[in-house]
mmCIF file of C-alpha atoms in Angstrom:
data_model
loop_
_atom_site.group_PDB
_atom_site.id
_atom_site.type_symbol
_atom_site.label_atom_id
_atom_site.label_comp_id
_atom_site.label_asym_id
_atom_site.label_seq_id
_atom_site.Cartn_x
_atom_site.Cartn_y
_atom_site.Cartn_z
ATOM 1 C CA MET A 1 -2.160 5.151 13.709
ATOM 2 C CA LEU A 2 -2.797 1.519 12.700
ATOM 3 C CA THR A 3 -5.386 2.696 10.172
ATOM 4 C CA MET A 4 -2.772 4.946 8.540
ATOM 5 C CA ILE A 5 -0.199 2.155 8.426
ATOM 6 C CA ALA A 6 -2.766 -0.308 7.085
ATOM 7 C CA ALA A 7 -3.816 2.097 4.345
ATOM 8 C CA ILE A 8 -0.297 2.585 3.116
ATOM 9 C CA LEU A 9 0.636 -1.075 3.343
ATOM 10 C CA ALA A 10 -2.619 -2.067 1.665
ATOM 11 C CA ALA A 11 -1.272 -0.638 -1.511
ATOM 12 C CA ALA A 12 2.005 -2.462 -1.304
ATOM 13 C CA THR A 13 1.131 -6.017 -0.326
ATOM 14 C CA VAL A 14 -1.211 -8.627 -1.729
ATOM 15 C CA GLY A 15 -1.534 -12.386 -1.628
ATOM 16 C CA HIS A 16 -3.368 -15.291 -3.239
ATOM 17 C CA ASP A 17 -3.959 -18.821 -2.088
ATOM 18 C CA ALA A 18 -1.865 -21.566 -3.622
ATOM 19 C CA THR A 19 -4.597 -22.363 -6.141
ATOM 20 C CA GLY A 20 -5.076 -18.744 -7.200
ATOM 21 C CA PRO A 21 -3.730 -16.886 -10.191
ATOM 22 C CA ASP A 22 -0.130 -15.792 -10.697
ATOM 23 C CA PRO A 23 0.522 -13.237 -7.934
ATOM 24 C CA MET A 24 2.538 -11.099 -10.356
ATOM 25 C CA ALA A 25 -0.092 -11.054 -13.142
ATOM 26 C CA ALA A 26 -1.635 -7.683 -12.237
ATOM 27 C CA ILE A 27 1.852 -6.184 -11.896
ATOM 28 C CA ARG A 28 2.843 -7.392 -15.370
ATOM 29 C CA GLN A 29 -0.417 -5.889 -16.704
ATOM 30 C CA GLY A 30 0.623 -2.497 -15.316
ATOM 31 C CA LYS A 31 -2.271 -2.281 -12.856
ATOM 32 C CA LEU A 32 -2.227 -0.124 -9.730
ATOM 33 C CA ARG A 33 -3.165 -1.414 -6.292
ATOM 34 C CA CYS A 34 -5.835 0.753 -4.664
ATOM 35 C CA GLY A 35 -6.211 0.543 -0.878
ATOM 36 C CA TRP A 36 -9.695 1.259 0.490
ATOM 37 C CA PRO A 37 -11.249 2.012 -2.904
ATOM 38 C CA ASP A 38 -14.337 4.181 -3.319
ATOM 39 C CA ALA A 39 -15.722 3.349 -6.767
ATOM 40 C CA ALA A 40 -18.242 6.219 -6.754
ATOM 41 C CA LEU A 41 -15.527 8.820 -6.141
ATOM 42 C CA LYS A 42 -12.759 6.816 -7.866
ATOM 43 C CA THR A 43 -10.500 7.362 -4.870
ATOM 44 C CA CYS A 44 -8.047 5.239 -2.908
ATOM 45 C CA ARG A 45 -6.524 5.894 0.493
ATOM 46 C CA SER A 46 -3.272 4.495 -0.931
ATOM 47 C CA ILE A 47 -2.032 3.669 -4.418
ATOM 48 C CA ALA A 48 0.900 1.405 -5.313
ATOM 49 C CA ARG A 49 2.727 1.275 -8.638
ATOM 50 C CA TYR A 50 4.799 -1.839 -9.282
ATOM 51 C CA THR A 51 7.742 -2.788 -11.474
ATOM 52 C CA ALA A 52 8.388 -6.521 -11.949
ATOM 53 C CA LEU A 53 12.097 -7.321 -11.607
ATOM 54 C CA SER A 54 11.832 -11.086 -12.109
ATOM 55 C CA ASP A 55 9.252 -13.831 -11.744
ATOM 56 C CA ASP A 56 9.254 -13.360 -7.988
ATOM 57 C CA THR A 57 10.609 -9.882 -7.117
ATOM 58 C CA PHE A 58 9.324 -6.357 -7.643
ATOM 59 C CA ASP A 59 9.855 -2.723 -6.768
ATOM 60 C CA VAL A 60 6.868 -0.812 -5.424
ATOM 61 C CA SER A 61 6.243 2.919 -5.230
ATOM 62 C CA VAL A 62 3.491 3.822 -2.757
ATOM 63 C CA ASP A 63 1.525 7.026 -2.261
ATOM 64 C CA GLY A 64 -0.678 7.203 0.821
ATOM 65 C CA LEU A 65 -2.738 9.671 2.843
ATOM 66 C CA PRO A 66 -1.400 9.231 6.380
ATOM 67 C CA SER A 67 -3.157 12.218 7.959
ATOM 68 C CA GLU A 68 -6.428 14.117 7.965
ATOM 69 C CA ASP A 69 -4.757 17.320 6.784
ATOM 70 C CA GLY A 70 -4.013 15.964 3.300
ATOM 71 C CA LEU A 71 -0.358 15.111 3.855
ATOM 72 C CA VAL A 72 0.724 12.534 1.234
ATOM 73 C CA LEU A 73 3.527 10.063 1.944
ATOM 74 C CA HIS A 74 5.539 8.658 -0.974
ATOM 75 C CA TYR A 75 7.962 5.785 -0.417
ATOM 76 C CA THR A 76 9.552 2.973 -2.389
ATOM 77 C CA SER A 77 10.429 -0.544 -1.334
ATOM 78 C CA ARG A 78 11.310 -3.920 -2.776
ATOM 79 C CA GLY A 79 9.153 -7.017 -2.450
ATOM 80 C CA ARG A 80 9.018 -10.674 -3.344
ATOM 81 C CA VAL A 81 6.619 -13.542 -3.835
ATOM 82 C CA ALA A 82 6.496 -15.721 -0.708
ATOM 83 C CA ARG A 83 3.988 -18.536 -0.176
ATOM 84 C CA ASN A 84 2.258 -17.343 -3.356
ATOM 85 C CA GLN A 85 1.764 -13.890 -1.809
ATOM 86 C CA LEU A 86 3.305 -10.538 -2.676
ATOM 87 C CA CYS A 87 5.182 -9.375 0.405
ATOM 88 C CA ILE A 88 7.353 -6.444 1.483
ATOM 89 C CA ARG A 89 9.770 -5.688 4.291
ATOM 90 C CA ILE A 90 9.615 -1.974 4.908
ATOM 91 C CA THR A 91 12.831 -0.561 6.378
ATOM 92 C CA ALA A 92 13.984 2.563 8.170
ATOM 93 C CA ASP A 93 15.907 3.384 4.964
ATOM 94 C CA ASP A 94 12.638 3.326 2.977
ATOM 95 C CA ILE A 95 11.267 6.015 5.303
ATOM 96 C CA ALA A 96 14.558 7.960 5.288
ATOM 97 C CA ARG A 97 14.218 8.217 1.479
ATOM 98 C CA SER A 98 10.497 9.018 1.607
ATOM 99 C CA THR A 99 9.032 12.287 0.422
ATOM 100 C CA PHE A 100 5.876 14.119 1.456
ATOM 101 C CA THR A 101 3.601 16.560 -0.288
ATOM 102 C CA LYS A 102 0.856 18.755 1.069
ATOM 103 C CA GLY A 103 -1.479 20.597 -1.247
ATOM 104 C CA GLY A 104 0.660 19.413 -4.161
ATOM 105 C CA VAL A 105 3.802 21.065 -2.748
ATOM 106 C CA THR A 106 6.821 18.902 -1.886
ATOM 107 C CA MET A 107 7.903 19.344 1.707
ATOM 108 C CA ILE A 108 11.542 20.264 2.400
ATOM 109 C CA GLY A 109 13.794 21.058 5.338
ATOM 110 C CA THR A 110 12.465 20.832 8.872
ATOM 111 C CA ALA A 111 8.896 20.085 7.773
ATOM 112 C CA LEU A 112 10.128 17.090 5.742
ATOM 113 C CA GLU A 113 12.279 15.782 8.593
ATOM 114 C CA ASN A 114 9.421 16.167 11.081
ATOM 115 C CA ALA A 115 7.097 14.205 8.769
ATOM 116 C CA ARG A 116 9.739 11.491 8.283
ATOM 117 C CA ASN A 117 10.374 11.244 12.019
ATOM 118 C CA ALA A 118 6.651 10.867 12.784
ATOM 119 C CA THR A 119 6.288 8.239 10.049
ATOM 120 C CA ARG A 120 9.425 6.423 11.207
ATOM 121 C CA ALA A 121 7.942 6.191 14.722
ATOM 122 C CA ASP A 122 4.619 4.876 13.351
ATOM 123 C CA PHE A 123 6.264 2.235 11.146
ATOM 124 C CA ALA A 124 9.079 1.222 13.544
ATOM 125 C CA PRO A 125 7.250 -1.851 14.929
ATOM 126 C CA LEU A 126 7.110 -3.228 11.365
ATOM 127 C CA PHE A 127 10.678 -2.475 10.226
ATOM 128 C CA GLY A 128 12.360 -5.585 8.851
ATOM 129 C CA ARG A 129 9.284 -7.748 9.344
ATOM 130 C CA GLU A 130 7.653 -9.532 6.418
ATOM 131 C CA ILE A 131 4.232 -8.022 5.676
ATOM 132 C CA CYS A 132 1.987 -10.079 3.381
ATOM 133 C CA ASP A 133 -1.686 -10.064 2.454
ATOM 134 C CA ARG A 134 -4.068 -12.764 1.344
ATOM 135 C CA ASP A 135 -6.889 -11.403 -0.790
ATOM 136 C CA ASP A 136 -10.295 -13.022 -0.855
ATOM 137 C CA PRO A 137 -11.696 -13.445 -4.375
ATOM 138 C CA PRO A 138 -12.942 -10.080 -5.656
ATOM 139 C CA GLY A 139 -16.640 -9.327 -5.796
ATOM 140 C CA THR A 140 -18.412 -8.210 -8.951
ATOM 141 C CA ASP A 141 -17.123 -4.689 -8.219
ATOM 142 C CA GLY A 142 -13.513 -5.939 -8.260
ATOM 143 C CA VAL A 143 -13.020 -5.199 -4.560
ATOM 144 C CA SER A 144 -11.378 -7.834 -2.348
ATOM 145 C CA ALA A 145 -11.190 -8.184 1.407
ATOM 146 C CA SER A 146 -7.507 -8.356 2.274
ATOM 147 C CA VAL A 147 -6.268 -10.362 5.266
ATOM 148 C CA SER A 148 -2.853 -9.309 6.568
ATOM 149 C CA PHE A 149 -0.001 -11.270 8.080
ATOM 150 C CA VAL A 150 3.164 -10.032 9.787
ATOM 151 C CA ASP A 151 5.925 -12.656 9.863
ATOM 152 C CA GLY A 152 3.290 -15.280 9.048
ATOM 153 C CA VAL A 153 0.975 -14.331 11.942
ATOM 154 C CA LEU A 154 -2.498 -12.883 11.322
ATOM 155 C CA ALA A 155 -2.512 -9.099 11.829
ATOM 156 C CA PRO A 156 -6.210 -8.080 11.764
ATOM 157 C CA ALA A 157 -5.404 -4.443 12.572
ATOM 158 C CA LEU A 158 -3.909 -4.189 9.060
ATOM 159 C CA ASP A 159 -6.884 -5.786 7.227
ATOM 160 C CA ARG A 160 -8.740 -3.642 4.657
ATOM 161 C CA THR A 161 -10.324 -3.677 1.198
ATOM 162 C CA VAL A 162 -8.293 -3.437 -2.003
ATOM 163 C CA LYS A 163 -8.790 -3.302 -5.752
ATOM 164 C CA TRP A 164 -6.429 -3.614 -8.723
ATOM 165 C CA VAL A 165 -7.220 -0.763 -11.134
ATOM 166 C CA ASP A 166 -6.043 0.242 -14.570
ATOM 167 C CA VAL A 167 -4.245 3.580 -14.694
ATOM 168 C CA ARG A 168 -6.851 4.671 -17.285
ATOM 169 C CA ASP A 169 -9.661 4.071 -14.767
ATOM 170 C CA GLY A 170 -8.945 7.493 -13.264
ATOM 171 C CA TYR A 171 -8.491 6.510 -9.609
ATOM 172 C CA ALA A 172 -6.654 9.030 -7.411
ATOM 173 C CA LEU A 173 -5.776 9.483 -3.754
ATOM 174 C CA GLY A 174 -8.682 10.550 -1.590
ATOM 175 C CA PRO A 175 -10.300 10.043 1.801
ATOM 176 C CA LEU A 176 -12.037 6.910 2.975
ATOM 177 C CA PRO A 177 -15.749 6.603 2.185
ATOM 178 C CA GLY A 178 -17.679 8.861 4.529
ATOM 179 C CA GLY A 179 -14.870 11.408 4.590
ATOM 180 C CA MET A 180 -12.633 9.505 7.014
ATOM 181 C CA ILE A 181 -8.917 9.709 6.425
#
């Protein structure tokens, strides 16, 4: 369960140290945030698309693979720059507005509500809490180790690798390297 939550949040949150570059620079460049990237397959376990609202706030639209059966979660949230990090506070309302697809088909009715309820239960411990990441400098492959914080406290269970990618790079949702979801 924590792996699923980490994958989805990986797309949405990122941070830099106080001496690093503008935390909103990649957003203004129109880049996507790829959680758990696999460069060989050009896949990400989660992908976030951002819209800058001001110098320190943004909207984020996240697609993530929360299950082994190919179910895709889509949710939106609002974030802000805090301590030179991009942070979000996911809410129950974000999940209530979420959508799911499976095999490219949008879920409706009872199936949609069941998926939302399961996701709501998984995310409930994080509702209203500030989730931020601090990225290590990227390697030559552009991949960074991402260290997570919840309300300013290290949250190693949410750590993962991330990469900012151009939409033209062709990255898409896919399983973790080695076939793990």
